[in-house]
XYZ file of C-alpha atoms in Angstrom:
375
model
C 2.126 -4.170 11.989
C 2.788 -7.427 13.758
C 4.062 -7.717 17.298
C 7.486 -8.776 15.993
C 7.673 -5.695 13.764
C 6.512 -3.363 16.510
C 9.222 -4.819 18.726
C 11.830 -3.898 16.107
C 11.011 -0.200 16.608
C 11.699 1.467 19.952
C 9.683 3.964 21.971
C 12.154 6.596 20.746
C 11.312 5.699 17.139
C 7.615 6.191 17.819
C 8.276 9.392 19.774
C 10.177 10.809 16.803
C 7.337 9.874 14.438
C 4.732 11.528 16.644
C 6.826 14.668 17.069
C 7.375 14.905 13.327
C 3.677 14.350 12.631
C 2.664 17.065 15.101
C 5.129 19.569 13.639
C 4.073 18.726 10.084
C 0.458 19.287 11.083
C 1.323 22.675 12.584
C 3.178 23.647 9.408
C 0.018 22.740 7.475
C -2.010 25.132 9.628
C -3.681 22.446 11.731
C -4.248 22.606 15.454
C -3.387 18.938 15.727
C -4.016 15.394 14.560
C -6.647 12.914 15.721
C -5.674 9.351 14.882
C -8.163 6.501 15.139
C -7.343 2.765 15.083
C -5.822 1.780 11.769
C -2.503 1.937 9.926
C -1.692 5.508 11.017
C -2.135 4.621 14.688
C 0.039 1.522 14.324
C 2.747 3.484 12.509
C 2.744 6.280 15.077
C 2.477 4.236 18.279
C 2.903 0.529 17.597
C -0.560 -0.029 19.078
C -3.287 -2.140 17.519
C -6.429 -2.311 19.685
C -7.594 -5.847 20.430
C -10.865 -5.018 18.659
C -12.217 -2.009 16.800
C -15.551 -1.233 18.457
C -17.902 1.653 19.096
C -15.771 2.646 22.108
C -13.561 5.642 21.361
C -9.813 5.097 20.920
C -8.022 8.215 19.674
C -4.446 9.499 19.579
C -4.234 13.269 20.080
C -1.158 14.992 18.670
C -0.395 18.711 18.750
C 2.884 20.594 18.466
C 4.292 21.514 21.873
C 2.092 19.017 23.719
C 2.769 15.503 24.908
C 0.978 12.871 22.823
C -2.139 11.493 24.507
C -3.877 8.237 23.697
C -7.510 8.138 24.805
C -8.518 4.509 25.337
C -11.361 2.547 26.931
C -10.348 1.426 30.435
C -10.924 -2.232 29.573
C -8.296 -1.946 26.797
C -5.766 0.155 28.726
C -3.599 -2.863 29.691
C -3.134 -3.689 26.004
C -2.266 -0.069 25.206
C 0.329 -0.016 28.003
C 2.071 -2.963 26.338
C 2.406 -1.217 22.956
C 5.943 -0.594 21.742
C 5.384 3.168 21.731
C 3.540 3.387 25.052
C 6.520 4.926 26.873
C 6.313 7.895 24.499
C 2.634 8.495 25.336
C 0.336 9.654 28.067
C -2.609 7.258 28.311
C -6.010 8.613 29.338
C -8.518 5.848 29.916
C -12.247 6.241 30.267
C -14.861 3.916 31.700
C -18.264 2.967 30.342
C -20.853 5.479 31.455
C -18.447 8.430 31.125
C -18.314 10.826 28.177
C -15.081 10.184 26.229
C -15.781 13.049 23.857
C -15.855 15.638 26.606
C -12.619 14.188 27.963
C -11.047 14.372 24.511
C -12.346 17.885 23.870
C -10.583 19.034 27.020
C -7.279 18.202 25.308
C -8.063 20.242 22.181
C -8.447 23.790 20.916
C -12.239 24.009 20.741
C -12.069 26.242 17.642
C -9.216 24.436 15.931
C -8.985 22.658 12.617
C -7.721 19.091 12.944
C -6.475 16.389 10.665
C -8.351 13.164 11.353
C -7.798 9.587 10.204
C -9.587 8.690 6.992
C -11.007 5.597 8.683
C -12.342 7.348 11.792
C -15.947 6.394 12.458
C -18.580 9.026 11.665
C -20.013 8.205 15.118
C -16.864 9.579 16.770
C -16.308 12.531 14.462
C -19.890 13.748 14.826
C -19.706 13.415 18.613
C -16.503 15.471 18.698
C -18.117 18.125 16.531
C -21.029 18.241 18.938
C -18.645 18.617 21.883
C -16.702 21.348 20.028
C -19.100 23.164 17.674
C -16.376 25.569 16.606
C -13.995 22.865 15.427
C -13.413 21.670 11.853
C -11.689 18.675 10.281
C -9.766 17.471 7.241
C -8.916 13.886 6.341
C -5.275 12.929 6.866
C -4.935 11.974 3.203
C -6.080 15.467 2.249
C -4.172 17.333 4.943
C -0.935 15.327 5.232
C -0.751 12.943 2.279
C 2.995 12.396 2.690
C 2.899 11.615 6.417
C 4.167 8.040 5.962
C 5.590 8.347 2.444
C 9.313 8.649 3.195
C 10.666 5.480 4.794
C 13.691 5.365 7.083
C 16.458 2.765 6.780
C 14.736 0.226 9.041
C 11.474 0.562 7.134
C 13.275 0.161 3.815
C 14.827 -3.071 5.083
C 11.342 -4.372 5.902
C 10.033 -3.267 2.517
C 12.912 -5.053 0.805
C 12.228 -8.227 2.784
C 8.556 -8.110 1.791
C 9.552 -7.663 -1.851
C 11.956 -10.584 -1.658
C 9.197 -12.761 -0.195
C 6.883 -11.843 -3.073
C 9.686 -12.635 -5.526
C 10.209 -16.044 -3.925
C 6.477 -16.627 -4.284
C 6.624 -15.881 -8.011
C 9.601 -18.171 -8.528
C 7.564 -21.012 -7.019
C 4.210 -20.218 -8.654
C 5.761 -20.288 -12.128
C 6.547 -23.994 -11.587
C 3.000 -25.113 -10.715
C 0.518 -26.380 -13.317
C -1.749 -23.684 -14.788
C -3.564 -25.404 -17.667
C -6.745 -27.201 -16.673
C -7.039 -25.521 -13.269
C -9.477 -22.769 -12.256
C -8.032 -19.349 -11.509
C -9.159 -19.696 -7.892
C -6.843 -22.671 -7.337
C -3.789 -20.765 -8.557
C -4.861 -17.810 -6.399
C -4.990 -20.164 -3.396
C -1.452 -21.298 -4.256
C -0.320 -17.652 -4.240
C -1.941 -17.066 -0.845
C -0.296 -20.179 0.593
C 3.134 -19.279 -0.786
C 3.022 -15.678 0.396
C 2.224 -16.885 3.906
C 4.933 -19.525 3.740
C 7.396 -16.786 2.855
C 6.457 -14.766 5.923
C 3.376 -12.734 5.064
C 0.958 -12.453 7.960
C -1.627 -10.779 5.738
C -2.485 -11.383 2.078
C -4.358 -8.465 0.531
C -4.890 -9.698 -3.028
C -4.112 -12.616 -5.324
C -5.212 -11.644 -8.809
C -5.112 -14.476 -11.343
C -6.646 -13.151 -14.575
C -6.521 -15.578 -17.464
C -7.327 -15.020 -21.126
C -10.005 -12.340 -21.584
C -10.168 -11.821 -17.802
C -6.699 -10.308 -18.054
C -8.250 -7.235 -19.679
C -9.802 -6.379 -16.291
C -6.990 -4.930 -14.113
C -8.777 -5.790 -10.847
C -10.276 -9.111 -11.878
C -11.070 -11.383 -8.940
C -9.939 -14.951 -9.470
C -12.949 -17.098 -10.266
C -13.921 -20.453 -11.681
C -12.691 -19.897 -15.232
C -10.467 -22.845 -16.149
C -7.090 -21.730 -17.451
C -6.329 -23.138 -20.898
C -3.283 -23.567 -23.078
C -2.826 -20.421 -25.139
C -3.901 -18.107 -22.285
C -2.047 -15.046 -21.101
C -2.360 -14.919 -17.306
C -1.846 -11.732 -15.276
C -0.622 -12.447 -11.740
C -0.802 -9.587 -9.221
C -0.316 -10.396 -5.556
C 0.859 -8.951 -2.277
C 0.146 -8.188 1.338
C 1.975 -7.426 4.559
C 5.112 -9.098 5.858
C 6.206 -7.905 9.297
C 3.818 -5.014 8.857
C 5.162 -3.718 5.528
C 3.747 -4.207 2.072
C 4.569 -6.213 -1.006
C 2.912 -5.887 -4.412
C 4.186 -7.328 -7.662
C 2.734 -8.274 -11.030
C 4.050 -10.574 -13.697
C 2.288 -11.859 -16.810
C 2.874 -15.458 -17.832
C 1.731 -17.478 -20.830
C 0.443 -21.042 -20.847
C 2.384 -22.661 -23.676
C 3.849 -20.757 -26.606
C 2.498 -17.224 -27.176
C 1.586 -15.681 -30.509
C 3.740 -12.999 -32.090
C 1.176 -10.371 -31.083
C 1.166 -11.523 -27.469
C 4.959 -11.339 -27.364
C 4.910 -7.892 -28.955
C 2.383 -6.500 -26.454
C 4.337 -7.969 -23.560
C 7.561 -6.433 -24.896
C 5.877 -3.026 -25.141
C 4.724 -3.206 -21.515
C 8.182 -4.351 -20.424
C 9.758 -1.400 -22.233
C 7.199 0.960 -20.658
C 7.917 -0.421 -17.202
C 11.638 0.090 -17.749
C 11.009 3.671 -18.927
C 8.948 4.390 -15.828
C 11.704 3.002 -13.630
C 14.372 5.071 -15.384
C 12.322 8.219 -14.728
C 12.645 7.712 -10.952
C 15.067 10.186 -9.414
C 14.983 12.747 -6.585
C 13.247 15.954 -7.614
C 11.351 14.427 -10.527
C 7.592 14.857 -10.295
C 5.402 11.833 -9.628
C 3.695 12.478 -12.955
C 7.037 12.121 -14.760
C 7.023 8.390 -13.962
C 3.527 8.068 -15.404
C 4.422 10.097 -18.476
C 7.542 8.050 -19.217
C 5.703 4.729 -19.105
C 2.617 6.028 -20.915
C 4.651 7.551 -23.731
C 6.066 4.148 -24.690
C 2.634 2.519 -24.807
C 1.054 5.430 -26.698
C 3.867 5.485 -29.254
C 3.237 1.787 -29.937
C -0.420 2.527 -30.670
C -1.930 1.104 -27.485
C -2.437 4.306 -25.482
C -6.201 3.868 -25.131
C -5.652 0.437 -23.588
C -3.525 1.689 -20.675
C -6.440 2.550 -18.401
C -4.981 3.176 -14.932
C -2.280 5.214 -13.210
C 1.288 3.958 -13.411
C 1.755 3.531 -9.686
C 0.787 3.988 -6.063
C 2.669 4.368 -2.814
C 3.131 1.437 -0.461
C 4.238 1.021 3.137
C 2.217 -0.136 6.127
C -0.672 -0.394 3.674
C -0.433 -1.782 0.161
C -2.009 1.334 -1.428
C -1.248 4.837 -0.160
C 0.143 8.173 -1.408
C 2.058 9.172 -3.461
C 0.432 8.282 -6.782
C 2.247 8.160 -10.115
C -0.403 9.881 -12.198
C -0.752 12.836 -14.556
C -1.318 16.032 -12.597
C 0.607 14.919 -9.499
C 3.489 17.384 -9.411
C 4.772 16.387 -5.978
C 8.539 15.761 -6.193
C 10.062 12.361 -5.510
C 12.158 12.177 -2.342
C 14.700 9.525 -1.300
C 12.928 6.909 0.808
C 9.608 7.051 -1.033
C 8.340 3.625 -2.111
C 5.799 3.050 -4.868
C 4.811 0.714 -7.659
C 5.669 1.117 -11.331
C 3.043 -0.988 -13.112
C 2.027 -0.070 -16.646
C -0.318 -2.366 -18.524
C -2.165 -2.958 -21.777
C -5.685 -4.383 -21.644
C -7.358 -5.610 -24.830
C -11.082 -6.159 -24.119
C -12.307 -9.683 -24.745
C -8.794 -10.918 -25.534
C -6.012 -10.578 -22.949
C -4.068 -8.194 -20.736
C -0.453 -7.631 -19.712
C 0.865 -5.911 -16.589
C 4.389 -5.805 -15.146
C 4.914 -4.307 -11.701
C 7.815 -3.695 -9.360
C 7.989 -1.788 -6.121
C 10.639 0.914 -6.443
C 12.257 3.091 -3.808
C 13.826 6.474 -4.550
C 17.559 6.633 -3.799
C 19.931 9.607 -3.626
C 20.705 9.325 -7.335
C 17.839 7.377 -8.916
C 15.716 4.390 -7.998
C 16.113 0.836 -6.717
C 13.793 -2.038 -7.525
C 12.531 -4.079 -4.580
C 11.343 -6.798 -6.988
C 13.967 -8.486 -9.127
C 12.297 -11.472 -10.803
C 12.490 -11.727 -14.586
C 10.346 -9.236 -16.427
C 10.558 -11.190 -19.673
C 7.516 -13.264 -20.658
C 7.541 -16.505 -18.651
C 6.145 -19.678 -20.203
C 4.197 -21.946 -17.831
C 2.472 -25.265 -18.305
């Protein structure tokens, strides 16, 4: 989250998030949460350490206790300036002292704690040594929905990120494709996303011709030619919240088969979107999209889940996949992105970010989903 985004949330906003996280942890049978530097820490406190080093920085949350942020003394001034600092107690430690003993003093020595997925093994193992009776579960395992439901202010930021990605697509469709390497078009996407307000670009997939059959193809030196399908998938963070959209374009006139496959994916994407409503299971979105593609005879070529959550990271729970029975809740945001991938030939993917509303879903990407012809 950027400084400007953090400034748009108040200390009371962060206090409410930390209180809710602590209570949710208690309801899950955890003694508390231990949050290392990363997206969870930024979301809960507004604090991004100036550098992620071997020195321990850890937010300690437990129901009925004031939140405590353990920080190295040399970084305490930065922590004091965080947007959520007024909702925290800061405990700094100096080099030569044992930060793990100081942290252990704040915890139930025999408790089970949720801990950030990206916490360093160095820190987790040291805490276990300081508290041999303790145990741990990753936050994704223990509280997968911690950040899943966005409030009104977060939804506004998500919508703005989606609009910026849409503006990027409207411009990229006007640039030359034929005769240029994929990497050049990817650089155009990066430049446009940043021009439209993204401070971070996470991916710029440009997959032309047979490369389009690889959903996570990295743009390379293949020269795009007339007659190519080109899958474009791009996104990142704008004011701390994610964008992610995919459109498939064609260089020159497509064949009847290429149009037909694109139409099938477009119909599948629409079916997935129509399945979005409060109370529906995540897997219902996947099933709706997959059914269209399977009925058209291409089921074996749809080789990934239909969607993933998005927020302060571009990939997070919930996941739209068979077996995920978690119900959709208003405020959840996730992608709906079915695809067909024909090895050695071409691929098609169409993706929008969708948020669950009180009576259905709302797209945060609104560019044309019909096949776009580029030059």
